[in-house]
CSV table of C-alpha atoms in Angstrom, one decimal:
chain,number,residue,atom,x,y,z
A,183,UNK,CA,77.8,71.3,89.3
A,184,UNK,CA,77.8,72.4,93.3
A,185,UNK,CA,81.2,70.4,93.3
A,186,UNK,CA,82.6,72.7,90.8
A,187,UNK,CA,81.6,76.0,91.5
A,188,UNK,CA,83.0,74.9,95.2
A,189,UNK,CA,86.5,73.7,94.1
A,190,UNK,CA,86.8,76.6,91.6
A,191,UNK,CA,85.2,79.6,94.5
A,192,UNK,CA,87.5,77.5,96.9
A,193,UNK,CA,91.2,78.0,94.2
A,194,UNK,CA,90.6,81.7,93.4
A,195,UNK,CA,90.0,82.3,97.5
A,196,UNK,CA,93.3,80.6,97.7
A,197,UNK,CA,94.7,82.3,95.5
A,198,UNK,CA,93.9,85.5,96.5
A,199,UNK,CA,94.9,84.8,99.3
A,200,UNK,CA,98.5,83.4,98.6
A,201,UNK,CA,99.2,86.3,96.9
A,202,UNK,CA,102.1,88.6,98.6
A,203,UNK,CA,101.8,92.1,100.6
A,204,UNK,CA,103.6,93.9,97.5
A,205,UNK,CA,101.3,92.3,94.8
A,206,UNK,CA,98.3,93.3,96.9
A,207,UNK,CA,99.9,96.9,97.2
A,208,UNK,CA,100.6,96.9,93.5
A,209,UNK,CA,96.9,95.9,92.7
A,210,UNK,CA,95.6,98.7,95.1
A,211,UNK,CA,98.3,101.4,93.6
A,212,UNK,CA,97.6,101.2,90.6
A,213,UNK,CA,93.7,102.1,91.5
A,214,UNK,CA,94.6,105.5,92.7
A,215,UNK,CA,94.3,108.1,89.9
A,216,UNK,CA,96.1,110.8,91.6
A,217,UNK,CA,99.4,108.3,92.2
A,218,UNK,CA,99.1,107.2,88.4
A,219,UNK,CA,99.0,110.5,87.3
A,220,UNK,CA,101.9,111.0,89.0
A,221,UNK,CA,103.9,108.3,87.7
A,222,UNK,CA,103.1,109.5,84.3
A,223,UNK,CA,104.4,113.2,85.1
A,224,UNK,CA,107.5,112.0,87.2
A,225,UNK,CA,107.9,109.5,83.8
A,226,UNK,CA,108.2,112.2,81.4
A,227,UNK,CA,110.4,114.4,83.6
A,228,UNK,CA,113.1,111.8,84.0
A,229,UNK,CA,112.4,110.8,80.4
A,230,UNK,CA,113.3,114.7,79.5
A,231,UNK,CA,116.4,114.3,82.1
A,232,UNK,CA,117.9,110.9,80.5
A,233,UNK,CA,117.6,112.3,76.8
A,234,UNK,CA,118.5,116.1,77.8
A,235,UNK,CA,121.2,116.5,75.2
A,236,UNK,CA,118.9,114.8,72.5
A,237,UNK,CA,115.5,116.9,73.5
A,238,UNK,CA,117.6,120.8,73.9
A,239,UNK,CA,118.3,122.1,70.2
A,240,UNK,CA,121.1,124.1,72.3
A,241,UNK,CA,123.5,123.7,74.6
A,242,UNK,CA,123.1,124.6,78.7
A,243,UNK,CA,125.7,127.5,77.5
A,244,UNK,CA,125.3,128.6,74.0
A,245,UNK,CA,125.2,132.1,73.0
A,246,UNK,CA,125.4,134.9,70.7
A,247,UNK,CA,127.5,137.2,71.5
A,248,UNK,CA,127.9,141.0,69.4
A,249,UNK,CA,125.3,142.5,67.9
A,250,UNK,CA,123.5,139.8,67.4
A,251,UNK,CA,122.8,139.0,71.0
A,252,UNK,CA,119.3,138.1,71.7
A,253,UNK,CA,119.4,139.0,75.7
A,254,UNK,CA,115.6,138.6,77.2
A,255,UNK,CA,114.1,137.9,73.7
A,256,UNK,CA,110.5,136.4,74.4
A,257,UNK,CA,109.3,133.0,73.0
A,258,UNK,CA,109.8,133.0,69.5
A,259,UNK,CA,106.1,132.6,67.2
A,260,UNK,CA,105.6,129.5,65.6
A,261,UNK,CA,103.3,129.8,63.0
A,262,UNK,CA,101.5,127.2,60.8
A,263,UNK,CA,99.8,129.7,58.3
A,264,UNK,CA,101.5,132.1,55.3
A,265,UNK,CA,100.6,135.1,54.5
A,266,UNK,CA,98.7,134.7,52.2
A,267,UNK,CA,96.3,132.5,54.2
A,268,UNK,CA,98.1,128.9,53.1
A,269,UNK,CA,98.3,126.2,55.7
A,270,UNK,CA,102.0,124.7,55.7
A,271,UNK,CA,104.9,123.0,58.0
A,272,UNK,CA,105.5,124.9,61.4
A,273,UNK,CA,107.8,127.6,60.4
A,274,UNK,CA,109.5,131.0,62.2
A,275,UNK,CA,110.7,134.1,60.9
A,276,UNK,CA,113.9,135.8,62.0
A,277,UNK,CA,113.9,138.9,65.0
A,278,UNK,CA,115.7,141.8,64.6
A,279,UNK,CA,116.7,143.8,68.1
A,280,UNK,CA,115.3,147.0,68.1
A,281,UNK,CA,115.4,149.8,70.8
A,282,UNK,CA,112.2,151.8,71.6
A,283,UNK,CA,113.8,155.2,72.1
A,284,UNK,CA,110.3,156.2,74.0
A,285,UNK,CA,110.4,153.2,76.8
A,286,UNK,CA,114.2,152.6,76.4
A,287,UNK,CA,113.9,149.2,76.2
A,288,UNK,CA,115.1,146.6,73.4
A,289,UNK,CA,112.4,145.2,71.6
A,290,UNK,CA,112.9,142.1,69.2
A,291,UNK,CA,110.6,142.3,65.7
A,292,UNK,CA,110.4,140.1,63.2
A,293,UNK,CA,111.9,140.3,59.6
A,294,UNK,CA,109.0,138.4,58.0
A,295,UNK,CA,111.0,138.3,54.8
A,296,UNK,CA,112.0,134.6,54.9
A,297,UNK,CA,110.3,131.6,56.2
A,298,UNK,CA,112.7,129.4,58.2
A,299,UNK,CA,110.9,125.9,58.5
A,300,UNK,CA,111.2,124.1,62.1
A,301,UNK,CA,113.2,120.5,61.1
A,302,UNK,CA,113.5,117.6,63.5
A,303,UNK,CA,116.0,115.6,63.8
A,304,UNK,CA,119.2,117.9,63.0
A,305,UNK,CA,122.6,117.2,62.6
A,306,UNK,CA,124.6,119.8,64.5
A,307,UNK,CA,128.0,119.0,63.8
A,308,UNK,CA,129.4,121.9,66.0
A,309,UNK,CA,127.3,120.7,69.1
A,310,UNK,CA,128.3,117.4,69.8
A,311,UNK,CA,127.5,115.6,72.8
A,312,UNK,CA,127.1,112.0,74.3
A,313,UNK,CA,124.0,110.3,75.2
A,314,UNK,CA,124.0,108.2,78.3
A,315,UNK,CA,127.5,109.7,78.7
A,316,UNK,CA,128.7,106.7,76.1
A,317,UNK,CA,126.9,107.3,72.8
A,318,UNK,CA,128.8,110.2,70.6
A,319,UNK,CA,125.9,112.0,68.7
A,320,UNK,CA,125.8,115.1,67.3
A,321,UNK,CA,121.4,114.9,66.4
A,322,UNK,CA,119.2,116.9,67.9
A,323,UNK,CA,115.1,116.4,68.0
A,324,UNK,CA,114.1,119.7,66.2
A,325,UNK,CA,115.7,122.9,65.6
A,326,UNK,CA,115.7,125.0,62.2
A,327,UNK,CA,118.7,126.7,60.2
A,328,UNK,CA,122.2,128.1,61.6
A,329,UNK,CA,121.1,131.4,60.2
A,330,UNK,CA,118.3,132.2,62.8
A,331,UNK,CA,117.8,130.4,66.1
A,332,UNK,CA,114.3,129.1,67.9
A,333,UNK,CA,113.9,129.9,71.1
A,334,UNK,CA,110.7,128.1,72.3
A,335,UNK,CA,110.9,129.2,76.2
A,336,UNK,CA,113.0,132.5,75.5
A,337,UNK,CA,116.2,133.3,76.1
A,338,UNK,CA,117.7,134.8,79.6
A,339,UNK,CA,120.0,137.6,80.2
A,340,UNK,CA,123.1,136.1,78.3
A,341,UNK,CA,120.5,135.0,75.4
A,342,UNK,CA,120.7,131.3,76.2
A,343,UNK,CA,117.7,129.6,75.5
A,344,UNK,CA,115.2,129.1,78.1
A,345,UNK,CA,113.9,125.4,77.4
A,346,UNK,CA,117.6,124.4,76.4
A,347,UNK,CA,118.6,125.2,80.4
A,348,UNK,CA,115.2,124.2,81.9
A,349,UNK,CA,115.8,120.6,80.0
A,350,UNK,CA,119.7,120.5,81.0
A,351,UNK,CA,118.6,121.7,84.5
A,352,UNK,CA,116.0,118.4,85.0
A,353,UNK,CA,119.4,116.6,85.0
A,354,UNK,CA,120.8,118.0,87.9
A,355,UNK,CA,117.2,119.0,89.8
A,356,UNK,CA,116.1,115.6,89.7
A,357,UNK,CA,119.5,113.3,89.9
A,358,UNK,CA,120.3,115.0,93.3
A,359,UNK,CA,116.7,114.2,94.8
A,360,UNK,CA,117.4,110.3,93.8
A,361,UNK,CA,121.0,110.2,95.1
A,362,UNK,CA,120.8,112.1,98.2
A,363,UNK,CA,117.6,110.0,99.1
A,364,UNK,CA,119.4,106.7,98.3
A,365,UNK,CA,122.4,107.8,100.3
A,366,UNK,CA,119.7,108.8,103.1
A,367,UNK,CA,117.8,105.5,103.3
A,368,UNK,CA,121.2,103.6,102.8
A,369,UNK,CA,122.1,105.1,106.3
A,370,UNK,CA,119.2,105.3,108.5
A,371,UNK,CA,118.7,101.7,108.1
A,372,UNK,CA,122.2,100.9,108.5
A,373,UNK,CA,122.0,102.7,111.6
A,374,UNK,CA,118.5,102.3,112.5
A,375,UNK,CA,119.2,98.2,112.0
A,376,UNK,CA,122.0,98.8,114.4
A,377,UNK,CA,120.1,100.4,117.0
A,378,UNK,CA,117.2,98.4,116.8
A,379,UNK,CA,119.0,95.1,117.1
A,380,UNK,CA,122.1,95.8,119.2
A,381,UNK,CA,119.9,98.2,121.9
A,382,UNK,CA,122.1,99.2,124.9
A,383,UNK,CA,125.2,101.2,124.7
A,384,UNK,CA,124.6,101.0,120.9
A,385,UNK,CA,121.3,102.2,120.7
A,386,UNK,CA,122.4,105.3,123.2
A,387,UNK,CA,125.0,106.2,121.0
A,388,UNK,CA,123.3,106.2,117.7
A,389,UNK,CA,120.2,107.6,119.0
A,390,UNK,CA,122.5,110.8,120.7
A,391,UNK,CA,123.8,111.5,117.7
A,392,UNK,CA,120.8,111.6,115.6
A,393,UNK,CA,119.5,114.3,118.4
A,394,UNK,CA,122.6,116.3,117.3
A,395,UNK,CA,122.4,116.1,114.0
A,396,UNK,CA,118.1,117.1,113.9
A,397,UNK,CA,119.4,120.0,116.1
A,398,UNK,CA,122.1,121.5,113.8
A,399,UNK,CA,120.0,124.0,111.6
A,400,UNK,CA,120.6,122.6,107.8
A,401,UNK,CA,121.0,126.0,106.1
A,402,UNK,CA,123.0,127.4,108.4
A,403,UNK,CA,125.4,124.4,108.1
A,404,UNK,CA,125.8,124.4,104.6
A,405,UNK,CA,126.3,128.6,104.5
A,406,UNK,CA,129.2,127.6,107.1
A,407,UNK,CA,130.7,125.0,105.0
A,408,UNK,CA,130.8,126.4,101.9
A,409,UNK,CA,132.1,129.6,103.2
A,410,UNK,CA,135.6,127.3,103.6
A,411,UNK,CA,135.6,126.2,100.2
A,412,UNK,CA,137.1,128.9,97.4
A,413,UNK,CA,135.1,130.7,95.3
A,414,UNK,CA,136.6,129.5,92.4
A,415,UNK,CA,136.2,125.9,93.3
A,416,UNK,CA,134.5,123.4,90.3
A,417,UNK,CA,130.9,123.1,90.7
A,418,UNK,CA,130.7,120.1,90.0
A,419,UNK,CA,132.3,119.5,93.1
A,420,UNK,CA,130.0,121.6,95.0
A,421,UNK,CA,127.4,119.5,93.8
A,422,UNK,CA,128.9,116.3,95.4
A,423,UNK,CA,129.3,118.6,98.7
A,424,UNK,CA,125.3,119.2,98.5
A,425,UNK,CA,124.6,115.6,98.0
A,426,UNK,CA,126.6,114.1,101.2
A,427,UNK,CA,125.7,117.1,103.4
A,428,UNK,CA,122.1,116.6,102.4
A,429,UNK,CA,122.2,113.1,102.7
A,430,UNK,CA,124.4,113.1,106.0
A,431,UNK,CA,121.3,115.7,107.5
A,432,UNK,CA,118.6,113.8,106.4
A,433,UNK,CA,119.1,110.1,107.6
A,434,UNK,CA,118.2,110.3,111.2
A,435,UNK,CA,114.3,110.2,110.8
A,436,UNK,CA,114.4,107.2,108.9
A,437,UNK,CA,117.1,106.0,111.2
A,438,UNK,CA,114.3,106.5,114.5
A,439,UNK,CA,111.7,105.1,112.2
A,440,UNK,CA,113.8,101.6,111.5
A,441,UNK,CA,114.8,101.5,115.3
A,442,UNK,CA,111.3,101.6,116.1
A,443,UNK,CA,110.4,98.7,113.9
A,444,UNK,CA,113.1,96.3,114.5
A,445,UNK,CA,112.5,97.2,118.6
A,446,UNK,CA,109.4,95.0,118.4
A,447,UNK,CA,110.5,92.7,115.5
A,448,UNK,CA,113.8,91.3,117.4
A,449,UNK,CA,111.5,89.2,119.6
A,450,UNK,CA,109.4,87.6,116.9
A,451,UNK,CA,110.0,84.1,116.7
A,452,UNK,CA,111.5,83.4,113.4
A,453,UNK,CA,114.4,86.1,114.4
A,454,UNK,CA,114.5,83.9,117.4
A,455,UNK,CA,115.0,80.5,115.3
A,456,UNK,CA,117.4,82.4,113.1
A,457,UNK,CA,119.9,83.4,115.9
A,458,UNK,CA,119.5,79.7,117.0
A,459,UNK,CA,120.6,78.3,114.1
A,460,UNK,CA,123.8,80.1,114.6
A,461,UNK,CA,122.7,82.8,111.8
A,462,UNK,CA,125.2,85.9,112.0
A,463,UNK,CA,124.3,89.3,113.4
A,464,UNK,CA,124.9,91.0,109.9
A,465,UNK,CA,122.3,88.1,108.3
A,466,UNK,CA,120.0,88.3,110.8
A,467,UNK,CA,119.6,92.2,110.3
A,468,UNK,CA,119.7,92.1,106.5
A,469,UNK,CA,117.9,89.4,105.9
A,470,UNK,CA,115.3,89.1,108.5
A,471,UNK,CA,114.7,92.2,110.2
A,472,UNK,CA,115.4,94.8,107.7
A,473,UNK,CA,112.7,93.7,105.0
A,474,UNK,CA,109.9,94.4,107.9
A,475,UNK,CA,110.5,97.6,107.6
A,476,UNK,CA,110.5,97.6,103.5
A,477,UNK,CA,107.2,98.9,103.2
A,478,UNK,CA,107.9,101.9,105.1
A,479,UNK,CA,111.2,102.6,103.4
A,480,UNK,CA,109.3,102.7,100.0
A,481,UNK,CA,107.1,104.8,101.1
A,482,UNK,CA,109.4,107.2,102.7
A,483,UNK,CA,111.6,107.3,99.6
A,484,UNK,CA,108.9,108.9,97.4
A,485,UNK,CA,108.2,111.5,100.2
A,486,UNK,CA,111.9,112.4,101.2
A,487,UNK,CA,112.8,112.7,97.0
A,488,UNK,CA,110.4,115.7,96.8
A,489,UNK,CA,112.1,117.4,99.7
A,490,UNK,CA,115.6,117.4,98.6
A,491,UNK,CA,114.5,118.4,95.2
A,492,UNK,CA,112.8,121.7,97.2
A,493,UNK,CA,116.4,122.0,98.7
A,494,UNK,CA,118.6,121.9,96.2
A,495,UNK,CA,116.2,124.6,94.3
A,496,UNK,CA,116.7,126.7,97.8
A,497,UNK,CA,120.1,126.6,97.9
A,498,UNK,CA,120.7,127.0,93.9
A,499,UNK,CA,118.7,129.8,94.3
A,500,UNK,CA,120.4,131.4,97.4
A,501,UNK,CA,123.8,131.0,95.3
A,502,UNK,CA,125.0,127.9,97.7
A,503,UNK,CA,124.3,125.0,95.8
A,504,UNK,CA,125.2,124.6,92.0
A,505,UNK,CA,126.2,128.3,90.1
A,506,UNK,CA,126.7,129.2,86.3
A,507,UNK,CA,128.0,128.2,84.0
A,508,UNK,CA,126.0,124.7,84.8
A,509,UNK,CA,122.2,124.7,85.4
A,510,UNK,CA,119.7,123.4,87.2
A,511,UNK,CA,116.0,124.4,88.2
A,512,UNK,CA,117.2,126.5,91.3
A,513,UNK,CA,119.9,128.5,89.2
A,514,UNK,CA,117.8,128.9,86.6
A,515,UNK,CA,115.0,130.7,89.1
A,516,UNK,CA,118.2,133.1,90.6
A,517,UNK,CA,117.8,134.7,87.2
A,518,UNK,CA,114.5,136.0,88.4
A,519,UNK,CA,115.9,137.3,91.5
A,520,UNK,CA,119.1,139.3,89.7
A,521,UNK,CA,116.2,140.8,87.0
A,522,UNK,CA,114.5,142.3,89.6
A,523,UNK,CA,110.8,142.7,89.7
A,524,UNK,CA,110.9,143.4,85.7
A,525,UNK,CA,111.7,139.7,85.4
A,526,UNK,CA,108.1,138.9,86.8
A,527,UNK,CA,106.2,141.5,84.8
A,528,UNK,CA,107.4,141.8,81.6
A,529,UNK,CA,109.5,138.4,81.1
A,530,UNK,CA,107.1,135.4,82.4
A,531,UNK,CA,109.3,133.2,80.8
A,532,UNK,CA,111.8,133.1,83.3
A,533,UNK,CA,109.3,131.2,86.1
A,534,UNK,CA,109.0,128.5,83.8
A,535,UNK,CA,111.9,126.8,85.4
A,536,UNK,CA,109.3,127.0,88.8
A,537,UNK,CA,106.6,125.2,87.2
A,538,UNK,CA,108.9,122.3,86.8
A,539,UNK,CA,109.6,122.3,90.4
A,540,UNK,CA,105.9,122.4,91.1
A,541,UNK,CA,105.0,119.6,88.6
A,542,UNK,CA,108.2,117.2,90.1
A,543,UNK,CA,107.1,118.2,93.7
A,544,UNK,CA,103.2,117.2,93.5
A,545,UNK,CA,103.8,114.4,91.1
A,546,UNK,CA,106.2,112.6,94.1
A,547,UNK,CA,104.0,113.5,96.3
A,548,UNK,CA,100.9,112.2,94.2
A,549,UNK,CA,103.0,108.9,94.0
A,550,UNK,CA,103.9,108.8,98.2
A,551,UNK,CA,100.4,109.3,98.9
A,552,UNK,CA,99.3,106.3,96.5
A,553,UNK,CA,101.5,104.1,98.2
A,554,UNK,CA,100.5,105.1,101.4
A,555,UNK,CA,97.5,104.2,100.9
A,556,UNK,CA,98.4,101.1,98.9
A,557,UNK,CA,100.4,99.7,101.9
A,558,UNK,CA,97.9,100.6,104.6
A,559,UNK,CA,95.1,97.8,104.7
A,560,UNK,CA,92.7,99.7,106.1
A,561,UNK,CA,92.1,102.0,102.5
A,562,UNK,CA,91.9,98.6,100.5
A,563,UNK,CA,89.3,98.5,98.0
């Protein structure tokens, strides 16, 4: 009996013990509420991004033009009971734009005449679209009839439809964060590795010009820059220009960070056995050096993603980054801005657009902290 409580105490000691840093960090990570709740938000955000065209009943750009336009119109009422008191299917009822002769605003009422039902799962032939960018579709997850329109968020000043934009918007919002990070990381280790490893002239150079770079103020370098570009240039391609500049900006810190790492790790002894086994410079790095420094990378990622997702709201916002027709979270706030202080008091709508911000924001940063302390073995439970 003592044998075998021994032999089976001793295997799960082992075991425990032969498991790797990133198991252990997994094991700890997922014990931190706040970073789970985060990877459940950040989950349902991309999810919203990847299906956009599937989730939106509307396009990023569809309007009604004429006297039918629907400029400002506020959420539209679902309601779930008849008149007559009878529970049934969600269903709306059309508006009808009136103007209040004594405020001289337009006021939207509705023609409770006919009970439009809310369908999911609608063809919309005129709307098509491809999911993934492969997959021609022309479905849409809920909407109701072509002779009234369901405007769940609102609509803006051009009577688009509020959620449509804010869903279509993730995609942009969120993408750039991802990319520019991964572009970021790609180079400050490049660099970093380069530095670290190399030192001498090599280090003095690389190091210089990250001091240049930290000292060139970001906004002021990207007013500059686009200034030389037309105004009627694509913006999808101001969107690419936002991505490298961001990404060209923000590589130096993890670049410092690397360089700092690999300073120490280059005289550890199985760096030493590698370069005397004839083991290339490139391998060396790559191999053995760089994956030192992995646990620091992942962490930075989720902190840096958050910060270019700030940015490219900023400069969206400012007019800099991406403009109309296309949307994302930043453009859609600029509405705000060009409605003036009316846009805060009597359309609430249009912040919706900054709650998403605020949600992606916390929940990355909800997810860095977790790994933080996931990582660092001093907060192991």
């Amino acid at each position: 009996m003592t044998t075998t409580s021994v032999s089976t105490s001793g295997n799960s000691a082992y075991a425990s013990k032969s498991k790797s840093l990133y198991q252990i960090a997994w094991q700890q990570f997922r014990k931190h509420p706040l970073a789970r709740l985060g990877m459940l938000i950040l989950g349902l955000l991309y999810a919203m991004a990847l299906f956009a065209p599937f989730i939106a009943p509307y396009t990023a750009t569809e309007y009604i033009s004429g006297e039918k336009r629907v400029s400002w119109a506020p959420p539209t009422n679902v309601h779930i009971r008849t008149p007559e008191g009878q529970i049934t299917r969600p269903f709306i009822y059309a508006v009808t734009r009136e103007t209040n002769f004594e405020t001289f605003r337009e006021e939207y009422v509705e023609d409770r005449s006919t009970r439009y039902p809310i369908q999911f799962f609608v063809n919309r032939p005129e709307a098509p679209y491809r999911l993934f960018g492969l997959i021609p579709m022309n479905m849409r997850l809920f909407g109701v009839s072509e002779d009234v329109r369901f405007f769940m968020w609102g609509t803006d000043n051009l009577g688009r439809d509020q959620f449509s934009r804010v869903v279509y918007g993730s995609q942009f919002s969120l993408s750039i964060g991802l990319i520019a990070t991964i572009v970021s990381v790609a180079l400050g280790m490049l660099f970093g590795g380069l530095a670290g490893y190399f030192r001498g002239w090599v280090d003095v150079i690389i190091m210089r010009f990250v001091e240049v770079l930290s000292a060139v103020p970001e906004l002021f370098l990207l007013i500059t820059l686009r200034a030389l570009f037309p105004l009627d240039i694509d913006p999808r391609l101001v969107m690419y220009f936002i991505i490298a500049i961001l990404a060209v900006i923000g590589w130096g810190g993890i670049a410092r960070t690397v360089r700092s790492q690999l300073y120490s790790t280059r005289e550890l002894d199985f760096v030493q056995a590698a370069q005397a086994l004839g083991a290339s410079d490139s391998r060396i790095i790559a191999r053995h050096m760089l994956p030192t420094s992995l646990s620091f990378i992942i962490v930075a990622v989720s902190l840096i993603i958050p910060s270019y997702i700030l940015s490219e709201s900023g400069l969206s916002f400012l007019g800099i980054g991406l403009v109309e027709p296309y949307a994302s979270w930043g453009t859609l706030l600029k509405v705000v801005q060009d409605g003036g202080f009316e846009s805060i008091t009597g359309r609430p709508w249009v912040l919706i657009p900054g709650v998403f911000i605020f949600l992606a924001v916390v929940a990355w940063q909800f997810v860095g902290d977790g790994l933080r302390d996931a990582f660092d073995p001093r907060k192991r439970q």
